[in-house]
Amino acid sequence: MTVRQPYQLAQVENEELERLCDSGRARALHGDREAFGIAQAFEVERRRRTRASQMRSLPPEATPVRAWWKFWQAGDDHRPMTST
């Protein structure tokens, strides 16, 4: 198994990456110390891709709501009434 650089991993298809993860994990479980690091690199790339695809499926972020403890800041529509 050859060590691939991050820019090379970006060119690997998802199915191939999954296969490399599985084979690397299997070799690491059989005691191959070098395979552990390689399998770890494949797993990191797989998680990076999964995270990116999950982020695209999230709904757009809602408008930020002012924190409840910042009641003294300007822009509050519910200001207390003052007596004159």
mmCIF file of N, CA, C and O in Angstrom:
data_model
loop_
_atom_site.group_PDB
_atom_site.id
_atom_site.type_symbol
_atom_site.label_atom_id
_atom_site.label_comp_id
_atom_site.label_asym_id
_atom_site.label_seq_id
_atom_site.Cartn_x
_atom_site.Cartn_y
_atom_site.Cartn_z
ATOM 1 N N MET A 1 0.864 -1.172 0.000
ATOM 2 C CA MET A 1 0.000 0.000 0.000
ATOM 3 C C MET A 1 0.909 1.232 0.000
ATOM 4 O O MET A 1 1.776 1.365 0.837
ATOM 5 N N THR A 2 0.689 2.110 -0.923
ATOM 6 C CA THR A 2 1.495 3.323 -1.000
ATOM 7 C C THR A 2 0.791 4.452 -0.262
ATOM 8 O O THR A 2 -0.436 4.521 -0.218
ATOM 9 N N VAL A 3 1.586 5.304 0.320
ATOM 10 C CA VAL A 3 1.039 6.458 1.037
ATOM 11 C C VAL A 3 0.655 7.508 0.015
ATOM 12 O O VAL A 3 1.457 7.882 -0.827
ATOM 13 N N ARG A 4 -0.569 7.989 0.094
ATOM 14 C CA ARG A 4 -1.042 9.030 -0.817
ATOM 15 C C ARG A 4 -1.041 10.358 -0.087
ATOM 16 O O ARG A 4 -1.382 10.435 1.079
ATOM 17 N N GLN A 5 -0.683 11.371 -0.809
ATOM 18 C CA GLN A 5 -0.686 12.725 -0.263
ATOM 19 C C GLN A 5 -2.114 13.265 -0.280
ATOM 20 O O GLN A 5 -2.957 12.791 -1.037
ATOM 21 N N PRO A 6 -2.422 14.283 0.548
ATOM 22 C CA PRO A 6 -3.793 14.826 0.581
ATOM 23 C C PRO A 6 -4.305 15.266 -0.782
ATOM 24 O O PRO A 6 -5.474 15.060 -1.100
ATOM 25 N N TYR A 7 -3.451 15.847 -1.612
ATOM 26 C CA TYR A 7 -3.934 16.266 -2.928
ATOM 27 C C TYR A 7 -4.243 15.047 -3.806
ATOM 28 O O TYR A 7 -5.087 15.111 -4.687
ATOM 29 N N GLN A 8 -3.596 13.925 -3.554
ATOM 30 C CA GLN A 8 -3.904 12.706 -4.300
ATOM 31 C C GLN A 8 -5.198 12.085 -3.793
ATOM 32 O O GLN A 8 -5.964 11.526 -4.573
ATOM 33 N N LEU A 9 -5.446 12.174 -2.495
ATOM 34 C CA LEU A 9 -6.678 11.618 -1.935
ATOM 35 C C LEU A 9 -7.899 12.354 -2.457
ATOM 36 O O LEU A 9 -8.973 11.782 -2.575
ATOM 37 N N ALA A 10 -7.756 13.625 -2.773
ATOM 38 C CA ALA A 10 -8.884 14.403 -3.284
ATOM 39 C C ALA A 10 -9.333 13.897 -4.647
ATOM 40 O O ALA A 10 -10.474 14.099 -5.039
ATOM 41 N N GLN A 11 -8.440 13.206 -5.369
ATOM 42 C CA GLN A 11 -8.773 12.703 -6.700
ATOM 43 C C GLN A 11 -9.360 11.294 -6.673
ATOM 44 O O GLN A 11 -9.841 10.810 -7.687
ATOM 45 N N VAL A 12 -9.356 10.649 -5.514
ATOM 46 C CA VAL A 12 -9.873 9.289 -5.385
ATOM 47 C C VAL A 12 -11.396 9.340 -5.262
ATOM 48 O O VAL A 12 -11.936 10.165 -4.522
ATOM 49 N N GLU A 13 -12.068 8.454 -5.978
ATOM 50 C CA GLU A 13 -13.530 8.372 -5.898
ATOM 51 C C GLU A 13 -13.952 7.869 -4.512
ATOM 52 O O GLU A 13 -13.185 7.199 -3.824
ATOM 53 N N ASN A 14 -15.182 8.160 -4.111
ATOM 54 C CA ASN A 14 -15.678 7.771 -2.797
ATOM 55 C C ASN A 14 -15.662 6.262 -2.588
ATOM 56 O O ASN A 14 -15.313 5.793 -1.509
ATOM 57 N N GLU A 15 -16.038 5.496 -3.605
ATOM 58 C CA GLU A 15 -16.067 4.039 -3.478
ATOM 59 C C GLU A 15 -14.656 3.484 -3.291
ATOM 60 O O GLU A 15 -14.437 2.591 -2.476
ATOM 61 N N GLU A 16 -13.708 4.024 -4.037
ATOM 62 C CA GLU A 16 -12.321 3.594 -3.911
ATOM 63 C C GLU A 16 -11.779 3.980 -2.532
ATOM 64 O O GLU A 16 -11.066 3.196 -1.900
ATOM 65 N N LEU A 17 -12.119 5.150 -2.054
ATOM 66 C CA LEU A 17 -11.670 5.593 -0.742
ATOM 67 C C LEU A 17 -12.233 4.679 0.345
ATOM 68 O O LEU A 17 -11.523 4.312 1.288
ATOM 69 N N GLU A 18 -13.477 4.301 0.207
ATOM 70 C CA GLU A 18 -14.102 3.386 1.171
ATOM 71 C C GLU A 18 -13.381 2.040 1.173
ATOM 72 O O GLU A 18 -13.126 1.459 2.231
ATOM 73 N N ARG A 19 -13.034 1.555 -0.008
ATOM 74 C CA ARG A 19 -12.312 0.284 -0.118
ATOM 75 C C ARG A 19 -10.928 0.397 0.527
ATOM 76 O O ARG A 19 -10.493 -0.500 1.250
ATOM 77 N N LEU A 20 -10.241 1.509 0.288
ATOM 78 C CA LEU A 20 -8.929 1.725 0.890
ATOM 79 C C LEU A 20 -9.023 1.813 2.420
ATOM 80 O O LEU A 20 -8.148 1.302 3.127
ATOM 81 N N CYS A 21 -10.065 2.448 2.917
ATOM 82 C CA CYS A 21 -10.272 2.523 4.365
ATOM 83 C C CYS A 21 -10.433 1.125 4.956
ATOM 84 O O CYS A 21 -9.808 0.789 5.963
ATOM 85 N N ASP A 22 -11.265 0.328 4.321
ATOM 86 C CA ASP A 22 -11.520 -1.028 4.812
ATOM 87 C C ASP A 22 -10.260 -1.882 4.792
ATOM 88 O O ASP A 22 -9.950 -2.572 5.767
ATOM 89 N N SER A 23 -9.533 -1.841 3.686
ATOM 90 C CA SER A 23 -8.331 -2.678 3.593
ATOM 91 C C SER A 23 -7.250 -2.183 4.555
ATOM 92 O O SER A 23 -6.545 -2.991 5.161
ATOM 93 N N GLY A 24 -7.131 -0.876 4.716
ATOM 94 C CA GLY A 24 -6.157 -0.336 5.660
ATOM 95 C C GLY A 24 -6.477 -0.711 7.090
ATOM 96 O O GLY A 24 -5.596 -1.074 7.875
ATOM 97 N N ARG A 25 -7.762 -0.641 7.457
ATOM 98 C CA ARG A 25 -8.182 -1.040 8.794
ATOM 99 C C ARG A 25 -7.905 -2.516 9.037
ATOM 100 O O ARG A 25 -7.439 -2.906 10.113
ATOM 101 N N ALA A 26 -8.186 -3.354 8.029
ATOM 102 C CA ALA A 26 -7.965 -4.799 8.162
ATOM 103 C C ALA A 26 -6.481 -5.096 8.375
ATOM 104 O O ALA A 26 -6.118 -5.901 9.243
ATOM 105 N N ARG A 27 -5.614 -4.439 7.610
ATOM 106 C CA ARG A 27 -4.175 -4.655 7.773
ATOM 107 C C ARG A 27 -3.699 -4.166 9.134
ATOM 108 O O ARG A 27 -2.848 -4.791 9.765
ATOM 109 N N ALA A 28 -4.234 -3.041 9.592
ATOM 110 C CA ALA A 28 -3.850 -2.512 10.897
ATOM 111 C C ALA A 28 -4.281 -3.454 12.019
ATOM 112 O O ALA A 28 -3.549 -3.645 12.992
ATOM 113 N N LEU A 29 -5.449 -4.046 11.876
ATOM 114 C CA LEU A 29 -5.929 -4.994 12.889
ATOM 115 C C LEU A 29 -5.077 -6.257 12.941
ATOM 116 O O LEU A 29 -5.035 -6.937 13.966
ATOM 117 N N HIS A 30 -4.406 -6.567 11.848
ATOM 118 C CA HIS A 30 -3.543 -7.746 11.807
ATOM 119 C C HIS A 30 -2.127 -7.411 12.265
ATOM 120 O O HIS A 30 -1.233 -8.242 12.140
ATOM 121 N N GLY A 31 -1.906 -6.210 12.772
ATOM 122 C CA GLY A 31 -0.633 -5.862 13.377
ATOM 123 C C GLY A 31 0.321 -5.063 12.518
ATOM 124 O O GLY A 31 1.443 -4.808 12.930
ATOM 125 N N ASP A 32 -0.075 -4.654 11.339
ATOM 126 C CA ASP A 32 0.801 -3.859 10.480
ATOM 127 C C ASP A 32 0.800 -2.419 10.989
ATOM 128 O O ASP A 32 -0.172 -1.690 10.831
ATOM 129 N N ARG A 33 1.899 -2.005 11.614
ATOM 130 C CA ARG A 33 1.967 -0.668 12.218
ATOM 131 C C ARG A 33 1.912 0.439 11.171
ATOM 132 O O ARG A 33 1.348 1.487 11.412
ATOM 133 N N GLU A 34 2.528 0.231 10.033
ATOM 134 C CA GLU A 34 2.507 1.242 8.978
ATOM 135 C C GLU A 34 1.098 1.427 8.425
ATOM 136 O O GLU A 34 0.685 2.543 8.097
ATOM 137 N N ALA A 35 0.349 0.339 8.336
ATOM 138 C CA ALA A 35 -1.014 0.403 7.808
ATOM 139 C C ALA A 35 -1.919 1.227 8.710
ATOM 140 O O ALA A 35 -2.888 1.820 8.239
ATOM 141 N N PHE A 36 -1.618 1.275 9.994
ATOM 142 C CA PHE A 36 -2.449 2.056 10.908
ATOM 143 C C PHE A 36 -2.438 3.527 10.522
ATOM 144 O O PHE A 36 -3.485 4.164 10.448
ATOM 145 N N GLY A 37 -1.266 4.087 10.268
ATOM 146 C CA GLY A 37 -1.169 5.492 9.878
ATOM 147 C C GLY A 37 -1.809 5.772 8.539
ATOM 148 O O GLY A 37 -2.466 6.797 8.339
ATOM 149 N N ILE A 38 -1.629 4.843 7.611
ATOM 150 C CA ILE A 38 -2.220 5.009 6.284
ATOM 151 C C ILE A 38 -3.741 4.942 6.373
ATOM 152 O O ILE A 38 -4.453 5.764 5.779
ATOM 153 N N ALA A 39 -4.239 3.965 7.141
ATOM 154 C CA ALA A 39 -5.688 3.840 7.316
ATOM 155 C C ALA A 39 -6.256 5.089 7.982
ATOM 156 O O ALA A 39 -7.348 5.545 7.634
ATOM 157 N N GLN A 40 -5.499 5.646 8.917
ATOM 158 C CA GLN A 40 -5.940 6.870 9.587
ATOM 159 C C GLN A 40 -6.081 8.017 8.588
ATOM 160 O O GLN A 40 -7.047 8.780 8.632
ATOM 161 N N ALA A 41 -5.129 8.144 7.667
ATOM 162 C CA ALA A 41 -5.192 9.205 6.646
ATOM 163 C C ALA A 41 -6.422 9.021 5.754
ATOM 164 O O ALA A 41 -7.101 9.994 5.416
ATOM 165 N N PHE A 42 -6.712 7.781 5.391
ATOM 166 C CA PHE A 42 -7.900 7.510 4.565
ATOM 167 C C PHE A 42 -9.176 7.850 5.328
ATOM 168 O O PHE A 42 -10.114 8.418 4.771
ATOM 169 N N GLU A 43 -9.209 7.493 6.609
ATOM 170 C CA GLU A 43 -10.386 7.789 7.433
ATOM 171 C C GLU A 43 -10.603 9.297 7.578
ATOM 172 O O GLU A 43 -11.732 9.773 7.539
ATOM 173 N N VAL A 44 -9.527 10.043 7.734
ATOM 174 C CA VAL A 44 -9.633 11.502 7.856
ATOM 175 C C VAL A 44 -10.236 12.092 6.586
ATOM 176 O O VAL A 44 -11.125 12.955 6.638
ATOM 177 N N GLU A 45 -9.776 11.637 5.435
ATOM 178 C CA GLU A 45 -10.310 12.127 4.162
ATOM 179 C C GLU A 45 -11.783 11.755 4.004
ATOM 180 O O GLU A 45 -12.604 12.552 3.568
ATOM 181 N N ARG A 46 -12.139 10.536 4.403
ATOM 182 C CA ARG A 46 -13.531 10.095 4.297
ATOM 183 C C ARG A 46 -14.426 10.936 5.193
ATOM 184 O O ARG A 46 -15.497 11.383 4.780
ATOM 185 N N ARG A 47 -13.984 11.220 6.416
ATOM 186 C CA ARG A 47 -14.776 12.066 7.320
ATOM 187 C C ARG A 47 -14.870 13.496 6.802
ATOM 188 O O ARG A 47 -15.910 14.138 6.928
ATOM 189 N N ARG A 48 -13.799 14.003 6.198
ATOM 190 C CA ARG A 48 -13.827 15.354 5.638
ATOM 191 C C ARG A 48 -14.872 15.448 4.539
ATOM 192 O O ARG A 48 -15.650 16.399 4.479
ATOM 193 N N ARG A 49 -14.923 14.450 3.687
ATOM 194 C CA ARG A 49 -15.917 14.451 2.604
ATOM 195 C C ARG A 49 -17.326 14.327 3.146
ATOM 196 O O ARG A 49 -18.243 14.998 2.669
ATOM 197 N N THR A 50 -17.515 13.467 4.130
ATOM 198 C CA THR A 50 -18.843 13.287 4.717
ATOM 199 C C THR A 50 -19.307 14.580 5.374
ATOM 200 O O THR A 50 -20.453 14.988 5.206
ATOM 201 N N ARG A 51 -18.410 15.234 6.093
ATOM 202 C CA ARG A 51 -18.760 16.484 6.773
ATOM 203 C C ARG A 51 -19.164 17.554 5.757
ATOM 204 O O ARG A 51 -20.138 18.259 5.945
ATOM 205 N N ALA A 52 -18.426 17.640 4.651
ATOM 206 C CA ALA A 52 -18.737 18.644 3.629
ATOM 207 C C ALA A 52 -20.100 18.373 2.998
ATOM 208 O O ALA A 52 -20.887 19.294 2.772
ATOM 209 N N SER A 53 -20.409 17.104 2.732
ATOM 210 C CA SER A 53 -21.695 16.795 2.111
ATOM 211 C C SER A 53 -22.846 17.020 3.091
ATOM 212 O O SER A 53 -23.937 17.418 2.694
ATOM 213 N N GLN A 54 -22.608 16.775 4.369
ATOM 214 C CA GLN A 54 -23.649 17.024 5.365
ATOM 215 C C GLN A 54 -23.908 18.513 5.538
ATOM 216 O O GLN A 54 -25.043 18.928 5.743
ATOM 217 N N MET A 55 -22.875 19.314 5.439
ATOM 218 C CA MET A 55 -23.043 20.759 5.568
ATOM 219 C C MET A 55 -23.875 21.315 4.415
ATOM 220 O O MET A 55 -24.662 22.234 4.607
ATOM 221 N N ARG A 56 -23.712 20.767 3.217
ATOM 222 C CA ARG A 56 -24.498 21.242 2.070
ATOM 223 C C ARG A 56 -25.974 20.915 2.231
ATOM 224 O O ARG A 56 -26.828 21.613 1.704
ATOM 225 N N SER A 57 -26.295 19.838 2.966
ATOM 226 C CA SER A 57 -27.694 19.439 3.103
ATOM 227 C C SER A 57 -28.414 20.182 4.229
ATOM 228 O O SER A 57 -29.632 20.051 4.360
ATOM 229 N N LEU A 58 -27.699 20.955 5.037
ATOM 230 C CA LEU A 58 -28.334 21.709 6.117
ATOM 231 C C LEU A 58 -29.128 22.886 5.554
ATOM 232 O O LEU A 58 -28.760 23.461 4.537
ATOM 233 N N PRO A 59 -30.208 23.263 6.240
ATOM 234 C CA PRO A 59 -30.957 24.444 5.794
ATOM 235 C C PRO A 59 -30.129 25.704 6.039
ATOM 236 O O PRO A 59 -29.219 25.704 6.879
ATOM 237 N N PRO A 60 -30.430 26.784 5.339
ATOM 238 C CA PRO A 60 -29.672 28.020 5.551
ATOM 239 C C PRO A 60 -29.813 28.498 6.992
ATOM 240 O O PRO A 60 -30.842 28.289 7.634
ATOM 241 N N GLU A 61 -28.787 29.152 7.458
ATOM 242 C CA GLU A 61 -28.777 29.630 8.836
ATOM 243 C C GLU A 61 -29.821 30.721 9.034
ATOM 244 O O GLU A 61 -29.956 31.621 8.205
ATOM 245 N N ALA A 62 -30.546 30.648 10.133
ATOM 246 C CA ALA A 62 -31.577 31.637 10.444
ATOM 247 C C ALA A 62 -30.919 32.942 10.859
ATOM 248 O O ALA A 62 -29.751 32.988 11.202
ATOM 249 N N THR A 63 -31.700 33.997 10.838
ATOM 250 C CA THR A 63 -31.162 35.289 11.255
ATOM 251 C C THR A 63 -30.789 35.217 12.726
ATOM 252 O O THR A 63 -31.511 34.629 13.532
ATOM 253 N N PRO A 64 -29.671 35.804 13.088
ATOM 254 C CA PRO A 64 -29.233 35.714 14.480
ATOM 255 C C PRO A 64 -30.185 36.458 15.408
ATOM 256 O O PRO A 64 -30.683 37.536 15.091
ATOM 257 N N VAL A 65 -30.442 35.866 16.526
ATOM 258 C CA VAL A 65 -31.310 36.452 17.540
ATOM 259 C C VAL A 65 -30.413 37.044 18.623
ATOM 260 O O VAL A 65 -29.422 36.439 19.016
ATOM 261 N N ARG A 66 -30.761 38.219 19.066
ATOM 262 C CA ARG A 66 -29.976 38.866 20.110
ATOM 263 C C ARG A 66 -30.049 38.032 21.381
ATOM 264 O O ARG A 66 -31.103 37.529 21.757
ATOM 265 N N ALA A 67 -28.922 37.872 22.030
ATOM 266 C CA ALA A 67 -28.857 37.084 23.259
ATOM 267 C C ALA A 67 -29.736 37.696 24.338
ATOM 268 O O ALA A 67 -29.796 38.917 24.480
ATOM 269 N N TRP A 68 -30.410 36.866 25.096
ATOM 270 C CA TRP A 68 -31.363 37.343 26.094
ATOM 271 C C TRP A 68 -30.698 38.149 27.195
ATOM 272 O O TRP A 68 -31.319 39.008 27.807
ATOM 273 N N TRP A 69 -29.407 37.901 27.481
ATOM 274 C CA TRP A 69 -28.755 38.605 28.579
ATOM 275 C C TRP A 69 -28.240 39.984 28.171
ATOM 276 O O TRP A 69 -27.767 40.724 29.003
ATOM 277 N N LYS A 70 -28.380 40.344 26.896
ATOM 278 C CA LYS A 70 -27.921 41.657 26.452
ATOM 279 C C LYS A 70 -29.112 42.615 26.333
ATOM 280 O O LYS A 70 -29.278 43.312 25.348
ATOM 281 N N PHE A 71 -29.926 42.650 27.375
ATOM 282 C CA PHE A 71 -31.144 43.458 27.350
ATOM 283 C C PHE A 71 -30.870 44.953 27.363
ATOM 284 O O PHE A 71 -31.748 45.737 27.058
ATOM 285 N N TRP A 72 -29.678 45.366 27.692
ATOM 286 C CA TRP A 72 -29.356 46.785 27.780
ATOM 287 C C TRP A 72 -28.915 47.389 26.456
ATOM 288 O O TRP A 72 -28.758 48.589 26.370
ATOM 289 N N GLN A 73 -28.713 46.581 25.435
ATOM 290 C CA GLN A 73 -28.220 47.105 24.166
ATOM 291 C C GLN A 73 -29.320 47.813 23.392
ATOM 292 O O GLN A 73 -30.493 47.476 23.508
ATOM 293 N N ALA A 74 -28.908 48.769 22.583
ATOM 294 C CA ALA A 74 -29.848 49.525 21.756
ATOM 295 C C ALA A 74 -30.467 48.611 20.707
ATOM 296 O O ALA A 74 -29.943 47.581 20.363
ATOM 297 N N GLY A 75 -31.589 49.035 20.198
ATOM 298 C CA GLY A 75 -32.267 48.257 19.170
ATOM 299 C C GLY A 75 -33.359 47.378 19.743
ATOM 300 O O GLY A 75 -33.993 46.628 19.035
ATOM 301 N N ASP A 76 -33.569 47.472 21.031
ATOM 302 C CA ASP A 76 -34.592 46.662 21.677
ATOM 303 C C ASP A 76 -35.950 47.337 21.496
ATOM 304 O O ASP A 76 -36.142 48.485 21.870
ATOM 305 N N ASP A 77 -36.898 46.633 20.931
ATOM 306 C CA ASP A 77 -38.229 47.186 20.709
ATOM 307 C C ASP A 77 -39.058 47.231 21.988
ATOM 308 O O ASP A 77 -40.064 47.917 22.063
ATOM 309 N N HIS A 78 -38.648 46.489 22.980
ATOM 310 C CA HIS A 78 -39.424 46.396 24.216
ATOM 311 C C HIS A 78 -38.687 47.130 25.336
ATOM 312 O O HIS A 78 -38.378 46.563 26.367
ATOM 313 N N ARG A 79 -38.461 48.409 25.132
ATOM 314 C CA ARG A 79 -37.778 49.202 26.163
ATOM 315 C C ARG A 79 -38.751 49.508 27.301
ATOM 316 O O ARG A 79 -39.931 49.737 27.062
ATOM 317 N N PRO A 80 -38.223 49.524 28.517
ATOM 318 C CA PRO A 80 -39.117 49.842 29.641
ATOM 319 C C PRO A 80 -39.574 51.299 29.554
ATOM 320 O O PRO A 80 -38.841 52.162 29.103
ATOM 321 N N MET A 81 -40.779 51.519 29.983
ATOM 322 C CA MET A 81 -41.318 52.882 29.967
ATOM 323 C C MET A 81 -40.694 53.686 31.100
ATOM 324 O O MET A 81 -40.540 53.195 32.209
ATOM 325 N N THR A 82 -40.363 54.918 30.821
ATOM 326 C CA THR A 82 -39.789 55.799 31.843
ATOM 327 C C THR A 82 -40.832 56.836 32.224
ATOM 328 O O THR A 82 -41.597 57.318 31.378
ATOM 329 N N SER A 83 -40.826 57.196 33.475
ATOM 330 C CA SER A 83 -41.773 58.232 33.911
ATOM 331 C C SER A 83 -41.111 59.605 33.723
ATOM 332 O O SER A 83 -39.933 59.777 33.953
ATOM 333 N N THR A 84 -41.882 60.553 33.321
ATOM 334 C CA THR A 84 -41.359 61.910 33.088
ATOM 335 C C THR A 84 -41.898 62.877 34.081
ATOM 336 O O THR A 84 -42.837 62.753 34.754
#
